[in-house]
Short mmCIF file of C-alpha atoms in Angstrom, two decimals:
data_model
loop_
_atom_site.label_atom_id
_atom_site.label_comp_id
_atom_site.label_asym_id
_atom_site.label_seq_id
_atom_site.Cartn_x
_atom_site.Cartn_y
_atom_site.Cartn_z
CA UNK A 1 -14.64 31.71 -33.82
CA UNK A 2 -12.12 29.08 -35.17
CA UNK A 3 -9.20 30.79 -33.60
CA UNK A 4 -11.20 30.89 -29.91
CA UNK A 5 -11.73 27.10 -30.45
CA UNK A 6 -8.07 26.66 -31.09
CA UNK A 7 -7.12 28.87 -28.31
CA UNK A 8 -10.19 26.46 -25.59
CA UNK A 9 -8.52 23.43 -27.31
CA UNK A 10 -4.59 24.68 -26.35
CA UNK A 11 -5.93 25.36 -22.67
CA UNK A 12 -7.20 22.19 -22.26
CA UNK A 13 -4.24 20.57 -23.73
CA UNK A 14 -2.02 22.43 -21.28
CA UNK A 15 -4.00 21.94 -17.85
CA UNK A 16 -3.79 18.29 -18.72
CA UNK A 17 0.14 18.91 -19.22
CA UNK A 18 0.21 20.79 -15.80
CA UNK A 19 -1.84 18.09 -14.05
CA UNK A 20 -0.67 15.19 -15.27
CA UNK A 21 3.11 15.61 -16.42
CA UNK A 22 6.43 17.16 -15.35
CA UNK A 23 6.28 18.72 -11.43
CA UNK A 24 4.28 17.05 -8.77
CA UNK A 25 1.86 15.28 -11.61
CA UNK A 26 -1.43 15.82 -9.62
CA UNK A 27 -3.21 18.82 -8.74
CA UNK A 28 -2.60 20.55 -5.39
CA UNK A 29 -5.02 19.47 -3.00
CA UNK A 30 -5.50 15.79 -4.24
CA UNK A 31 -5.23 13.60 -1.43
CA UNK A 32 -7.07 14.33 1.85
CA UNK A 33 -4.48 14.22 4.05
CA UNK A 34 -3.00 17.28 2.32
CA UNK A 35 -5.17 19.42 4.53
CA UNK A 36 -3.66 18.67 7.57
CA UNK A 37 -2.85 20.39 11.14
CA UNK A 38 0.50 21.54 11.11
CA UNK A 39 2.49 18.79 12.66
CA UNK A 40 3.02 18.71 16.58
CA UNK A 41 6.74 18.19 18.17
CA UNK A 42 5.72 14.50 18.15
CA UNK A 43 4.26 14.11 14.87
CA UNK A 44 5.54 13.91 11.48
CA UNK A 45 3.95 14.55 7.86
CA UNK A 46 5.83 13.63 4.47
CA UNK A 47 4.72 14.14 0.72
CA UNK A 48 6.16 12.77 -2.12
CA UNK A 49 5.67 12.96 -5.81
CA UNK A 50 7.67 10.07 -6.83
CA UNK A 51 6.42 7.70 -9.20
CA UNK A 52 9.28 4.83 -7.90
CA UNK A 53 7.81 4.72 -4.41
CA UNK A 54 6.47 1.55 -3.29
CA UNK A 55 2.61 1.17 -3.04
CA UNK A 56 2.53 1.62 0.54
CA UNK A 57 0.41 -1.18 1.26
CA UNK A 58 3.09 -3.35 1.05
CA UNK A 59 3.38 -7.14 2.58
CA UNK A 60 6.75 -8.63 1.30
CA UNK A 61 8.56 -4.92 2.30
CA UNK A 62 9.95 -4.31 -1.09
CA UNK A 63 12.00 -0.97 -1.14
CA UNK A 64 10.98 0.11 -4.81
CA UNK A 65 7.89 0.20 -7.05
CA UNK A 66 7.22 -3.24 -8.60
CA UNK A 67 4.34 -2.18 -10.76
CA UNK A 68 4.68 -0.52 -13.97
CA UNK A 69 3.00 2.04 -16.56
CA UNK A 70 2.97 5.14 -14.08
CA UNK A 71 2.50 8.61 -15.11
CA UNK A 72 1.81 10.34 -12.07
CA UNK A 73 2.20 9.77 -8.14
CA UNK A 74 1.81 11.77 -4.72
CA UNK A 75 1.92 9.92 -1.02
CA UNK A 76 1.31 10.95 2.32
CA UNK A 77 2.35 9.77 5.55
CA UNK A 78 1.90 10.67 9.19
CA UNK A 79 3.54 9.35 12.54
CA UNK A 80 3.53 9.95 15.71
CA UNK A 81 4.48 8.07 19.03
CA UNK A 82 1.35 5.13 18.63
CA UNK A 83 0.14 6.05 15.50
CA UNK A 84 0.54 6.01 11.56
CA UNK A 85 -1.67 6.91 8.37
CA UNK A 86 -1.09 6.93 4.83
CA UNK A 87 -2.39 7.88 1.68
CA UNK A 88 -1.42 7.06 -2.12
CA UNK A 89 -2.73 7.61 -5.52
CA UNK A 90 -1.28 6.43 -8.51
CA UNK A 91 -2.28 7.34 -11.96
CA UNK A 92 -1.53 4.76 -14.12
CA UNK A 93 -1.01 5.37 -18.47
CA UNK A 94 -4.07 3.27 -19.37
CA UNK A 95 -6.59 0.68 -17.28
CA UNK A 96 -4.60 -1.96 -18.02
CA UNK A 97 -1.85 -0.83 -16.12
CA UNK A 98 -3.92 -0.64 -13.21
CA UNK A 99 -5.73 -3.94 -13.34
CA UNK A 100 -2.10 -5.38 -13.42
CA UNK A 101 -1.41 -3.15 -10.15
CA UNK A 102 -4.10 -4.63 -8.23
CA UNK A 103 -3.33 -8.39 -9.70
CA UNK A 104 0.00 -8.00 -8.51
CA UNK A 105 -0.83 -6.47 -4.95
CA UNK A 106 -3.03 -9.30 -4.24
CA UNK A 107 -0.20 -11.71 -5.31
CA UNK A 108 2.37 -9.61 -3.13
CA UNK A 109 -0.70 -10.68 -0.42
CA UNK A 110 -0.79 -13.98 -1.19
CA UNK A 111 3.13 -14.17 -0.74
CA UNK A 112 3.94 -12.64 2.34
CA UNK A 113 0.49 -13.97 4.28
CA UNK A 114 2.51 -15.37 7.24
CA UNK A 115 6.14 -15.20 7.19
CA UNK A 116 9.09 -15.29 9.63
CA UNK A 117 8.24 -16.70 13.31
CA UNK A 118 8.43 -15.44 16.97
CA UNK A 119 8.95 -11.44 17.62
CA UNK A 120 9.56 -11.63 13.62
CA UNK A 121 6.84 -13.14 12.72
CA UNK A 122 4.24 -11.08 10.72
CA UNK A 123 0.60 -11.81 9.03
CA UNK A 124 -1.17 -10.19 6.23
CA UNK A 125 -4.84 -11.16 5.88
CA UNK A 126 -7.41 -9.91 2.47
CA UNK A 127 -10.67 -9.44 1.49
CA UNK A 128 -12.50 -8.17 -1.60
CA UNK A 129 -14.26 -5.05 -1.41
CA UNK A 130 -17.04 -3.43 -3.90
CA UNK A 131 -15.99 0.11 -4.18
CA UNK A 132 -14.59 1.37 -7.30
CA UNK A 133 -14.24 -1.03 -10.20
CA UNK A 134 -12.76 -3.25 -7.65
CA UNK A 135 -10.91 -3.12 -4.23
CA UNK A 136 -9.81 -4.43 -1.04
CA UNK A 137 -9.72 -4.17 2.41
CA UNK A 138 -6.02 -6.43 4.13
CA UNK A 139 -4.99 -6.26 7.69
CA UNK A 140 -0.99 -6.43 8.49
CA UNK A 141 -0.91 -7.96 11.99
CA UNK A 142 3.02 -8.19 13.53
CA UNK A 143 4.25 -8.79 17.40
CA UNK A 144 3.14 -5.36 18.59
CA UNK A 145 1.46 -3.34 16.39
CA UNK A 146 -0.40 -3.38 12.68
CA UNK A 147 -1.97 -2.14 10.00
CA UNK A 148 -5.44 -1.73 8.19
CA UNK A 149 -5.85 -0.83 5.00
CA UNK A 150 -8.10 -0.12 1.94
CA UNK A 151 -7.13 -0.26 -1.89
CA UNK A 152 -9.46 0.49 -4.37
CA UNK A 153 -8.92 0.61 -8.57
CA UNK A 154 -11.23 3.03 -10.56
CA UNK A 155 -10.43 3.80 -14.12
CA UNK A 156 -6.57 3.56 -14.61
CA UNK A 157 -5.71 4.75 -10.76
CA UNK A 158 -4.96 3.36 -7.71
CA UNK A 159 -5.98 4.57 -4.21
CA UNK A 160 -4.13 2.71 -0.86
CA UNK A 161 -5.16 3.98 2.52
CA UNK A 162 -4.36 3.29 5.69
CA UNK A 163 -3.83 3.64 9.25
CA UNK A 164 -2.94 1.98 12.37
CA UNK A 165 -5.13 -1.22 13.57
CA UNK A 166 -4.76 -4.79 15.31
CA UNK A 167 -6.57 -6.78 13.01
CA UNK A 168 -8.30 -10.28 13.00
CA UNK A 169 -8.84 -12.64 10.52
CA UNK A 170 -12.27 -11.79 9.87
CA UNK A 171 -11.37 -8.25 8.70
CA UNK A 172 -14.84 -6.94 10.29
CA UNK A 173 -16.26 -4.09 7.65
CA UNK A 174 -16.94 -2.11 11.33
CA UNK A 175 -13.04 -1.46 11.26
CA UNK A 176 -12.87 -0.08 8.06
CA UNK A 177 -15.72 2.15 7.71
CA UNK A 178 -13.77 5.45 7.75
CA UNK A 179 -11.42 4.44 5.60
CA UNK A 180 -14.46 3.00 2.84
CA UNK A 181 -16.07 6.10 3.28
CA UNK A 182 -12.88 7.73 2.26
CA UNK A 183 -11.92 5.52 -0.77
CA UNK A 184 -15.07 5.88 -1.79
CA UNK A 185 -14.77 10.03 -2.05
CA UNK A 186 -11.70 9.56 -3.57
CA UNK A 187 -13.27 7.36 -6.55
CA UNK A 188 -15.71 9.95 -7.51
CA UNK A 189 -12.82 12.90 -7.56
CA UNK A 190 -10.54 11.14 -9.44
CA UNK A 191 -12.67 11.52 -12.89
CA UNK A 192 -11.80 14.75 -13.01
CA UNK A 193 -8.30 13.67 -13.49
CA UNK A 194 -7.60 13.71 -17.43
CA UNK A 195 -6.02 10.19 -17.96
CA UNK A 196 -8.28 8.63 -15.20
CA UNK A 197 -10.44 6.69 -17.62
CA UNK A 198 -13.18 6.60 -15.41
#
């Protein structure tokens, strides 16, 4: 009996090890947009597994990670001609790590709010949001396209998505429904993730 508890105890040590360290870090099948279509001639997909990428809702345009305490990473992103979509989850070593995350996104908000002027001008615009322990829904609005997005903290992860929009101001919830309704999904899978903290 003691050497089948031993053995349960090793698996579960191990599929932790496999999910959370080394490789890609999370599971296969993770992020929604892993399911996609296979890309058209005009359309693009990339993956990553880097923990250095930027959060990719991400006002001032920094080229690296700012944010520190990850363990594991994956983000997607599509294109095409008139259109773009990500996804991002971050797995952070411990909550605290992630509260700083979202402290310091909303400061990188802050920031770059309304900078340059003319064709360079660009405009990021926030809102709090109650889904997971806490989130957000911000807006990127530049000459001739933009951005809406949804980032949302639950235990010690992150999840940013987000997809082409114009946005106003006002940030009406109607704009962001299917991206709520995904965040939301996402909070309740990520507890089965073993460093979530959920």
């Amino acid at each position: 009996m003691g050497e089948v508890l031993v053995f349960q105890m090793g698996l579960a040590v191990v599929t932790a090890a496999t999910m959370l360290g080394g490789g890609s870090g999370l599971p296969k099948g993770m992020l929604f947009m892993e399911s996609h279509p296979p890309a058209k001639a005009w359309e693009t997909y990339t993956t990553s597994d880097s923990t250095k990428r930027q959060i990719q809702l991400n006002p001032c345009f920094r080229k690296k990670a700012w944010d520190g305490g990850r363990i594991a990473a994956r983000t997607l992103g599509y294109s095409s001609e008139d259109r773009m979509k990500y996804e991002q989850l971050v797995v952070y070593k411990d909550v605290r790590h992630a509260k700083k995350a979202m402290r310091g996104l909303r400061a990188e908000l802050a920031r770059c709010a309304d900078v340059g002027k003319g064709y360079h001008r660009y405009r990021y615009f926030t809102k709090p949001l109650a889904v997971g322990d806490e989130g957000l829904r911000a807006g990127g609005r530049f000459f001739e396209n933009g951005e809406h997005a949804v980032v949302v903290r639950r235990g010690a992860t992150v999840y940013v998505v987000g997809e082409s929009g114009f946005p106003t101001k006002s940030l009406p919830i109607k704009r962001f429904r299917g991206l709520i309704a995904q965040a939301e999904k996402m909070t309740v899978k990520v507890c089965d993730l073993p460093r979530a903290a959920c």
